[in-house]
PDB file of C-alpha atoms and ligand atoms in Angstrom:
ATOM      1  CA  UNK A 803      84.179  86.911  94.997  1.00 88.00           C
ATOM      2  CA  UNK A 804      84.946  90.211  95.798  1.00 94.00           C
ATOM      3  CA  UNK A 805      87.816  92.044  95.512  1.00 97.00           C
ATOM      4  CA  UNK A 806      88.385  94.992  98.653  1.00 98.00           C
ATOM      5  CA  UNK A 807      90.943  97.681  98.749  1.00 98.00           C
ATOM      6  CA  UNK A 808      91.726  98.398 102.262  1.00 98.00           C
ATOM      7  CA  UNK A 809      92.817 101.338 102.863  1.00 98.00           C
ATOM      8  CA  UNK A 810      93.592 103.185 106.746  1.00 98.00           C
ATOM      9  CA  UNK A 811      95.549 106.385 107.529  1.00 97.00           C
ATOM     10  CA  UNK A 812      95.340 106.544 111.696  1.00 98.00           C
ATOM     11  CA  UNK A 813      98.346 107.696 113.407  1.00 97.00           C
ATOM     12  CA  UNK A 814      97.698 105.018 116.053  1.00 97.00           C
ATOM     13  CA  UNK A 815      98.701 101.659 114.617  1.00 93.00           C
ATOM     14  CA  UNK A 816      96.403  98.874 116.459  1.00 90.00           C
ATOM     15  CA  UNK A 817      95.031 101.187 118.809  1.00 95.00           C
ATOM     16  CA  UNK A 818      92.980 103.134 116.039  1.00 98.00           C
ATOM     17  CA  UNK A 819      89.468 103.052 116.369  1.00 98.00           C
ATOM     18  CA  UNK A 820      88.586 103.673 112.352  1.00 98.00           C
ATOM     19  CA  UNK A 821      90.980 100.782 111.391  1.00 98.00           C
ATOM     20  CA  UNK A 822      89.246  98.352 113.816  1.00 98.00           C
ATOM     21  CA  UNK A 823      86.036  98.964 113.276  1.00 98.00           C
ATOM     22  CA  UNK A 824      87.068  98.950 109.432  1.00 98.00           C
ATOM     23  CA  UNK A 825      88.549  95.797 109.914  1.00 98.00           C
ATOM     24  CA  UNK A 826      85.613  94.224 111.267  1.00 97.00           C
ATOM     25  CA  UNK A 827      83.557  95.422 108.607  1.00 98.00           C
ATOM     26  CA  UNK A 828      86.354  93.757 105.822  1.00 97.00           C
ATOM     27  CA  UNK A 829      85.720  91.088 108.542  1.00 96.00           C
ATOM     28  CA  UNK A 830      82.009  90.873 107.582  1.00 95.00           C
ATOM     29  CA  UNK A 831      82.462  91.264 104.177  1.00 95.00           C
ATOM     30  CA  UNK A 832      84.889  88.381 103.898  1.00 95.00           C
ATOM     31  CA  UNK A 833      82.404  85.930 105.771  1.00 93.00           C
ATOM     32  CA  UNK A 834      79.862  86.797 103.401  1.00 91.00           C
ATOM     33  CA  UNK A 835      82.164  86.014 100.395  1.00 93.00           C
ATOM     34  CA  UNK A 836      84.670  83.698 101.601  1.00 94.00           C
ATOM     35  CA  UNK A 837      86.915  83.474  98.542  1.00 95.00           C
ATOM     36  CA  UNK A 838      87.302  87.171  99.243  1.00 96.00           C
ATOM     37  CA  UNK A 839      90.828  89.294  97.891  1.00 97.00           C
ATOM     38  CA  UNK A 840      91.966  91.511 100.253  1.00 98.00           C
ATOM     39  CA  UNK A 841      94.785  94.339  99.879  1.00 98.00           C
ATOM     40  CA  UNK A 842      95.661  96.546 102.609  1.00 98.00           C
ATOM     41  CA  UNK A 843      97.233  99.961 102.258  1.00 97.00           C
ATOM     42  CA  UNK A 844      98.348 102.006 105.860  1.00 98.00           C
ATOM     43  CA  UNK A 845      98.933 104.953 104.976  1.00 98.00           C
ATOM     44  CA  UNK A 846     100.398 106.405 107.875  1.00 97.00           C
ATOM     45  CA  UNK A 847     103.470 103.602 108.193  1.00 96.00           C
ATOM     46  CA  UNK A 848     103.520 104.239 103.974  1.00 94.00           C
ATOM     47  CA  UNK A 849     102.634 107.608 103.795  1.00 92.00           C
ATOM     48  CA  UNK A 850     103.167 109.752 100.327  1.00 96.00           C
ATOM     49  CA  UNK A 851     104.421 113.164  99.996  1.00 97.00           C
ATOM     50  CA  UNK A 852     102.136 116.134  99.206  1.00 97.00           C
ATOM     51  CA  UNK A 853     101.865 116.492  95.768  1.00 98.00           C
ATOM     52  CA  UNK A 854     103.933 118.729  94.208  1.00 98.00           C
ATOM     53  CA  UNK A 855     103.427 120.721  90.490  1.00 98.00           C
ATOM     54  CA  UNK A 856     106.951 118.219  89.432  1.00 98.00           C
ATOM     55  CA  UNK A 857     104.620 115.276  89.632  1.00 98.00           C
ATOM     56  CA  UNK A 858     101.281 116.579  88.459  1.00 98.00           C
ATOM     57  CA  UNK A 859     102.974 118.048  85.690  1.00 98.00           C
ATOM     58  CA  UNK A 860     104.672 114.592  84.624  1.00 98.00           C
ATOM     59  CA  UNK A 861     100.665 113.398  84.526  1.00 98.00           C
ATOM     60  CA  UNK A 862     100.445 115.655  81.079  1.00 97.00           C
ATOM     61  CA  UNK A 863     103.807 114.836  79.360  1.00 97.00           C
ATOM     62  CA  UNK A 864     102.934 111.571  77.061  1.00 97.00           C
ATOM     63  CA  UNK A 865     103.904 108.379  78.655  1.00 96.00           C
ATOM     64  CA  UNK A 866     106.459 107.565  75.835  1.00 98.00           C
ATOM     65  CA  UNK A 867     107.722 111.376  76.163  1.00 98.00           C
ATOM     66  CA  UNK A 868     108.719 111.705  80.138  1.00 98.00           C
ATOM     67  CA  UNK A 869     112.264 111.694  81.396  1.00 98.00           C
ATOM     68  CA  UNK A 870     113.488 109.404  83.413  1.00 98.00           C
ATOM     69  CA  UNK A 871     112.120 111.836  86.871  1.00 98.00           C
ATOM     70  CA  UNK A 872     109.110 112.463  84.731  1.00 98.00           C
ATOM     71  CA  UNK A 873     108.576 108.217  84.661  1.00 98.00           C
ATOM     72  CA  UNK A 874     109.316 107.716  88.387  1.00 98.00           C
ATOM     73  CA  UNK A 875     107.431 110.681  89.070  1.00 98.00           C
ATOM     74  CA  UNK A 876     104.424 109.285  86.946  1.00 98.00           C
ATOM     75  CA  UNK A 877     104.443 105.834  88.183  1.00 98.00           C
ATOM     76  CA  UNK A 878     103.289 106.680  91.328  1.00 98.00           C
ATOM     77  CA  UNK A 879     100.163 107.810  90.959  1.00 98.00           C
ATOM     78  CA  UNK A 880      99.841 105.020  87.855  1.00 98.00           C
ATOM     79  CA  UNK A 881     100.540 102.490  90.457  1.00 98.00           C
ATOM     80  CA  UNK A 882      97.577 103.465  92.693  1.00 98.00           C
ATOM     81  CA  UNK A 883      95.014 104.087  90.044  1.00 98.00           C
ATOM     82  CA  UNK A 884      95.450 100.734  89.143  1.00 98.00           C
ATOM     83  CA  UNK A 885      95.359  99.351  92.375  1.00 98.00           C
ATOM     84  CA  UNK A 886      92.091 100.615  92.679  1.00 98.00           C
ATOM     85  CA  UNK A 887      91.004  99.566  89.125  1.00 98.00           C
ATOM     86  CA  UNK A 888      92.051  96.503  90.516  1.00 98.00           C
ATOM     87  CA  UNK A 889      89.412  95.713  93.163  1.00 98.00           C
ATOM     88  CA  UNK A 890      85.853  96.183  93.321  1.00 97.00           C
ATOM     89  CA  UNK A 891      85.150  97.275  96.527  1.00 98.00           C
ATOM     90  CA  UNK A 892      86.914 100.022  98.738  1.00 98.00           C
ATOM     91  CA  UNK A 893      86.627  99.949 102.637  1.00 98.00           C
ATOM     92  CA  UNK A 894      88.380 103.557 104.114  1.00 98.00           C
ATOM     93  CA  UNK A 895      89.201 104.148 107.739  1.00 98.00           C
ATOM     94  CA  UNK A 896      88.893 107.597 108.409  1.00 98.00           C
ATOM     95  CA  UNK A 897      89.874 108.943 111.596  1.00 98.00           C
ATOM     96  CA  UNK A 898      89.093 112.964 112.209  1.00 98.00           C
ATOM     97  CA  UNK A 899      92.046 114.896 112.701  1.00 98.00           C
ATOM     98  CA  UNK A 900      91.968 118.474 113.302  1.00 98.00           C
ATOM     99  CA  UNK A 901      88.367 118.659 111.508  1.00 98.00           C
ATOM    100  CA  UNK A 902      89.523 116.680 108.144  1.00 98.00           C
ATOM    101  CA  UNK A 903      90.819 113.431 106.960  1.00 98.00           C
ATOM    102  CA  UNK A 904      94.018 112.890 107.662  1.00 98.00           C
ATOM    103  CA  UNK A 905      96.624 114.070 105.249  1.00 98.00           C
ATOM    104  CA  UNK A 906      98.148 111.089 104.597  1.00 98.00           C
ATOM    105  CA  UNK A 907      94.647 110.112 102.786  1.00 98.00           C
ATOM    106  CA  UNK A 908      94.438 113.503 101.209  1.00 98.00           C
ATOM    107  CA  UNK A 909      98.048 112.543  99.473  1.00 98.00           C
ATOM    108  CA  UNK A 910      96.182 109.418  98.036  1.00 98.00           C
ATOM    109  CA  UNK A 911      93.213 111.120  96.723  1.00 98.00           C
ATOM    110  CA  UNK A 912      95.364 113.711  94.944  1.00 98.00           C
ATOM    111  CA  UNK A 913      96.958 110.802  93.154  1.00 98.00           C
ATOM    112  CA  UNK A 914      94.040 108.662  92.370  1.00 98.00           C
ATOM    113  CA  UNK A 915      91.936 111.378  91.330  1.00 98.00           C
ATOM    114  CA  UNK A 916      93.167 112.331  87.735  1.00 98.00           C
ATOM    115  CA  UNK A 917      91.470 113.792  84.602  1.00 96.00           C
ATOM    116  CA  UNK A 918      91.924 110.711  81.702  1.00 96.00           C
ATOM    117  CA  UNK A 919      92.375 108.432  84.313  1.00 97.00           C
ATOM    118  CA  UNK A 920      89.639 107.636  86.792  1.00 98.00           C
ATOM    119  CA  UNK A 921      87.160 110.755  85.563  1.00 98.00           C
ATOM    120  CA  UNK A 922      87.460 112.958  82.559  1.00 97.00           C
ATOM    121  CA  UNK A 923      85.928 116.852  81.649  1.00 94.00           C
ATOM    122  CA  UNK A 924      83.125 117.384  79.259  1.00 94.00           C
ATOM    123  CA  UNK A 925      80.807 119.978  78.246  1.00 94.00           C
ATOM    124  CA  UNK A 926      78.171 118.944  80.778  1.00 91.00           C
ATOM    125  CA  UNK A 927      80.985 118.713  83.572  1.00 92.00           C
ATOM    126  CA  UNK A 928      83.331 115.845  84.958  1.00 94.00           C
ATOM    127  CA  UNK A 929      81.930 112.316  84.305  1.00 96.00           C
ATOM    128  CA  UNK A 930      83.155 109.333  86.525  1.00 98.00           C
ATOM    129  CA  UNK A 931      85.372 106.629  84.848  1.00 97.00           C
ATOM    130  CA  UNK A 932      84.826 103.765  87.847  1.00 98.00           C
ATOM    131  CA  UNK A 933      82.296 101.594  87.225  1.00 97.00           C
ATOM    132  CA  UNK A 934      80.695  99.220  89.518  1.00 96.00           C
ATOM    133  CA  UNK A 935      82.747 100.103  92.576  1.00 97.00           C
ATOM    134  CA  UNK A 936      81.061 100.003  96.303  1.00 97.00           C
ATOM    135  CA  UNK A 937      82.784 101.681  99.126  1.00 98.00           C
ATOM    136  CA  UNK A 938      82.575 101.607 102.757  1.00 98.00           C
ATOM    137  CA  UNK A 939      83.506 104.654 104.962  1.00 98.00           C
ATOM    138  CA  UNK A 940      84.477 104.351 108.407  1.00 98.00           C
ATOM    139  CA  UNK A 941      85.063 107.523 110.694  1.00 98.00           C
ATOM    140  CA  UNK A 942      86.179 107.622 114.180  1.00 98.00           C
ATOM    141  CA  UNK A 943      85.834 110.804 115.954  1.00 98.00           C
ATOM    142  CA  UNK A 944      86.665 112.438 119.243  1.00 98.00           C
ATOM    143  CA  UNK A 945      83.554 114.349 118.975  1.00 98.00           C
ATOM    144  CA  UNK A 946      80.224 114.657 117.339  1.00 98.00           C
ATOM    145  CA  UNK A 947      79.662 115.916 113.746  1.00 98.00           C
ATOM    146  CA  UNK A 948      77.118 113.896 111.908  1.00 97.00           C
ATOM    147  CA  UNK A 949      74.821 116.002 109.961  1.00 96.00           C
ATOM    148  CA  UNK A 950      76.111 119.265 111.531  1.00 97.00           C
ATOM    149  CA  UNK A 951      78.247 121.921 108.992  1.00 96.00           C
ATOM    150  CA  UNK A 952      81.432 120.867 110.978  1.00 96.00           C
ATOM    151  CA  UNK A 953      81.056 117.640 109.202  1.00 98.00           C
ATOM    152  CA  UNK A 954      83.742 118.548 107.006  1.00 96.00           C
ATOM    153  CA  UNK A 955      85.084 114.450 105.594  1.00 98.00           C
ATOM    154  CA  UNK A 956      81.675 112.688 104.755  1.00 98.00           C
ATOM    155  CA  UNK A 957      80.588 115.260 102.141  1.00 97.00           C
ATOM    156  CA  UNK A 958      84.365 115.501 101.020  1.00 98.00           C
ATOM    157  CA  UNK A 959      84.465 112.026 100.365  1.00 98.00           C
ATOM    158  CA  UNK A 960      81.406 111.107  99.031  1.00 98.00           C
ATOM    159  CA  UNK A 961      81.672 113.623  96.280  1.00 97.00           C
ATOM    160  CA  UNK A 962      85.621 112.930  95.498  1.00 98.00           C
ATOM    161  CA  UNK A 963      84.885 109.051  95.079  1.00 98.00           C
ATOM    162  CA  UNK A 964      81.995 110.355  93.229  1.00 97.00           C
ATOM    163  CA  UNK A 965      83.753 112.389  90.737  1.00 97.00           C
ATOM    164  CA  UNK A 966      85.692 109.011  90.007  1.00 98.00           C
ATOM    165  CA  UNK A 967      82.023 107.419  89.464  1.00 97.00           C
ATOM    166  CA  UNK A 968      81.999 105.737  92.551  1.00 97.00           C
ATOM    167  CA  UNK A 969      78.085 106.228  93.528  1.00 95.00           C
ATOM    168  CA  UNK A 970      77.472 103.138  96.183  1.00 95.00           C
ATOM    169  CA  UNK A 971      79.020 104.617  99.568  1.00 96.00           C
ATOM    170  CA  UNK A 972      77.988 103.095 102.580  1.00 97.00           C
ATOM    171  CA  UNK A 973      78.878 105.333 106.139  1.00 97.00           C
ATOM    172  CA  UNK A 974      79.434 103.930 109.668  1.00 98.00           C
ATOM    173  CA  UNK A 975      80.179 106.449 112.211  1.00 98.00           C
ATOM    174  CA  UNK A 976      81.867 106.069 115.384  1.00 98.00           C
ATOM    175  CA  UNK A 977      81.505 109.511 117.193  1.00 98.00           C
ATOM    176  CA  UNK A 978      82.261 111.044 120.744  1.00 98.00           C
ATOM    177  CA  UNK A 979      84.929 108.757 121.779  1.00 98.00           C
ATOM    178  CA  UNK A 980      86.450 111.502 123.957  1.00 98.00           C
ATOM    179  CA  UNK A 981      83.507 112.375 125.312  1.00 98.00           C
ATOM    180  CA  UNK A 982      83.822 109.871 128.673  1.00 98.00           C
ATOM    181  CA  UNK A 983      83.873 106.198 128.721  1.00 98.00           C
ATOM    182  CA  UNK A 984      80.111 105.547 128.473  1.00 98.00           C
ATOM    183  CA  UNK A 985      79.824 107.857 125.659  1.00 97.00           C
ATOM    184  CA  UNK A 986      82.877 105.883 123.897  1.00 98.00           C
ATOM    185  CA  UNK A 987      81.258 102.144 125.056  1.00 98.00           C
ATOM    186  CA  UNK A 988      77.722 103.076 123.672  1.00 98.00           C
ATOM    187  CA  UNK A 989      79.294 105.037 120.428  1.00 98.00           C
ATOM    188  CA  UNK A 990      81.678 101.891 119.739  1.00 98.00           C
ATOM    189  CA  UNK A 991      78.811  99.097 120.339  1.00 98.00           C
ATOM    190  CA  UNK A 992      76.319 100.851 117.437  1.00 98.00           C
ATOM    191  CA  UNK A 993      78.681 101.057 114.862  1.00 98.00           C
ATOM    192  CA  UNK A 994      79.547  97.314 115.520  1.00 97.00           C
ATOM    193  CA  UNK A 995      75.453  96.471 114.876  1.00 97.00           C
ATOM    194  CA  UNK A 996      75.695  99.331 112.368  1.00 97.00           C
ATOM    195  CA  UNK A 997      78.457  96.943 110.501  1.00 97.00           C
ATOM    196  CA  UNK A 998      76.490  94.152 111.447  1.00 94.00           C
ATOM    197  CA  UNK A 999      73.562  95.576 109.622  1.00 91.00           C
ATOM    198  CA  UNK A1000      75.023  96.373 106.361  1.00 87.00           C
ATOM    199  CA  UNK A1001      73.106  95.919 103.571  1.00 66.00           C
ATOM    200  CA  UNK A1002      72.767  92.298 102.400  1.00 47.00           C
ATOM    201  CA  UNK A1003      74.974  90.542 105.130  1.00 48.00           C
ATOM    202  CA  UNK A1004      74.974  87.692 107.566  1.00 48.00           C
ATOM    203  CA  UNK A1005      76.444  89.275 111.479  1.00 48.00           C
ATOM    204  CA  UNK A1006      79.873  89.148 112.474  1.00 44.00           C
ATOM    205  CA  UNK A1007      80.488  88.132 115.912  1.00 45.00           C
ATOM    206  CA  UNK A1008      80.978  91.847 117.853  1.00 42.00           C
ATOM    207  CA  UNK A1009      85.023  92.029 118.424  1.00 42.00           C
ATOM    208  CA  UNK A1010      85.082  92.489 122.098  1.00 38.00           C
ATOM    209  CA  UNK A1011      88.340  94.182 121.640  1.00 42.00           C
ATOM    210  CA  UNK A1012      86.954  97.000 120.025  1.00 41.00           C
ATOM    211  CA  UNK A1013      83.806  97.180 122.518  1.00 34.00           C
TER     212      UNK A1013
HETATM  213  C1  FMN B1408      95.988 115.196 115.841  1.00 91.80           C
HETATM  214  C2  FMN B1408      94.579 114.871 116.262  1.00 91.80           C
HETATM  215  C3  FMN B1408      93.569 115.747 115.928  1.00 91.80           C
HETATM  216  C4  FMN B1408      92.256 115.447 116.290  1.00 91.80           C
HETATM  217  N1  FMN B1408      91.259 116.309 115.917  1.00 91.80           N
HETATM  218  C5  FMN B1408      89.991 116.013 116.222  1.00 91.80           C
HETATM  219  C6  FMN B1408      88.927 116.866 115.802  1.00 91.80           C
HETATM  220  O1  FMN B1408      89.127 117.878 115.145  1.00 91.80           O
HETATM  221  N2  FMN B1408      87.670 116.512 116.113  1.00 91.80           N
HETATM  222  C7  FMN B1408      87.386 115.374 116.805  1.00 91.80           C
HETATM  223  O2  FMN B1408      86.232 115.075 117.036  1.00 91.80           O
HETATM  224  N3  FMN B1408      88.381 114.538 117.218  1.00 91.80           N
HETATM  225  C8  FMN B1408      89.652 114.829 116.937  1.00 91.80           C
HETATM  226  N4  FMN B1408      90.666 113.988 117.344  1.00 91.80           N
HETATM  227  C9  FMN B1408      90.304 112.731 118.020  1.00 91.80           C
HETATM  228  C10 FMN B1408      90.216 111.606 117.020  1.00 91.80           C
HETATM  229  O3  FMN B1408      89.249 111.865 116.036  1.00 91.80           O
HETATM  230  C11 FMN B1408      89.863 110.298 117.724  1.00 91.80           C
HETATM  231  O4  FMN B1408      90.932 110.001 118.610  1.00 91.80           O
HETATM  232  C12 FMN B1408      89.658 109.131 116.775  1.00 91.80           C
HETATM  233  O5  FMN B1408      89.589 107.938 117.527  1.00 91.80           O
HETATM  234  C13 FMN B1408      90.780 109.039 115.765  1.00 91.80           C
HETATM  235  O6  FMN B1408      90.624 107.865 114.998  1.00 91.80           O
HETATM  236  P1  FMN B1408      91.707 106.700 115.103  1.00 91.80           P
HETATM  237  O7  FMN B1408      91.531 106.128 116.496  1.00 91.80           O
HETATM  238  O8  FMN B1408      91.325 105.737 114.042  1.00 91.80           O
HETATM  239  O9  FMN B1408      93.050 107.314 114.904  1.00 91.80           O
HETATM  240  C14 FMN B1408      91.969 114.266 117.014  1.00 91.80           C
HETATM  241  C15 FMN B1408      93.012 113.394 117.343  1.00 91.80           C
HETATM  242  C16 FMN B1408      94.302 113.692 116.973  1.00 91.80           C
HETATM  243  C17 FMN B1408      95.404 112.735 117.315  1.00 91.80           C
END
């Protein structure tokens, strides 16, 4: 059984490329372990504010020592780490916005990523507190990055779910989807196999929808 944290951020509701493709690949997952758990976070209908020094700064002040802003504050970030402590595998849906990850996502990762919590400091550097974890990244993009230096989210998230201790990432890349409709049609149909073809899986049928 596994247990996935589903997480998108795209502006664009059912129309969003990363959160179909990502749900075909949750898809895929699920068929392969049928008694599957699956919790779904959008972060752009729930999105969470920046975060602001107020709420880091409730992070340090001893549980049984916050005020009662201090504790709301708190609990927020609380809440998500242990969502994610949770659940054993992560799928994200990353659409490229303006070169990054959308900041909606960004919000999250400021909360989940906290010293104590889900890595701590040492003398040899930060050391990962999530064990075990596998996660799934799914980008849609207007147009073509991979492997170039304007590839500004794969390396950005590989090494933040990394500094957690989240070492098994898997990539699928959807690229060029506003660069004409053949471009889109081709880009679309390999990152279906590309899902398809995930390590250890049996196929999902291709969604036409998305293709
Ligand atoms: C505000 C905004 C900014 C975008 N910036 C970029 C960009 O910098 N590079 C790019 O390749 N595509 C860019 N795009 C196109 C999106 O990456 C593309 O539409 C993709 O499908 C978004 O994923 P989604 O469909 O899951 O939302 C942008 C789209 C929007 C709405």
């Amino acid at each position: 059984m596994k247990r996935i944290l589903f997480i998108h951020s795209s502006l664009f509701g059912d129309d969003s490329v990363s959160t179909r493709l990502a749900r075909s690949l949750v898809e895929r997952l699920i068929k392969n372990n049928p008694d599957s758990e699956v919790t779904r976070i959008d972060l752009a209908e729930n999105s969470l504010p920046h975060l602001g020094a107020e709420e880091f700064n409730s992070w340090t002040v001893p549980a049984d020592q916050r005020d009662d802003t201090q504790k709301v504050l708190a609990a927020r970030s609380d809440k998500l780490i242990e969502q994610l402590l949770s659940h054993d595998t992560l799928v994200l849906a990353v659409p490229m916005y303006n070169l990054g990850i959308p900041s909606t996502l960004k919000a999250w990762i400021d909360r989940v990523v906290r010293a104590g919590k889900t890595f701590r400091y040492t003398s040899q550097g930060s050391v990962g507190m999530i064990k075990g974890m596998h996660a799934y990244l799914v980008f849609a993009r207007g147009g073509i990055y991979r492997d170039t230096p304007l590839d500004s989210q794969t390396g950005h998230l590989i090494s933040v779910l990394g500094l957690m201790g989240i070492q098994q990432t898997e990539t699928i890349f959807a690229e060029g989807l506003n660069m004409g409709e053949e471009a889109r049609k081709e880009s679309l149909a390999g990152a279906m196999t590309d899902i398809n073809n995930l390590s250890g899986g049996k196929p999902v049928e291709v969604n036409s929808a998305i293709v």
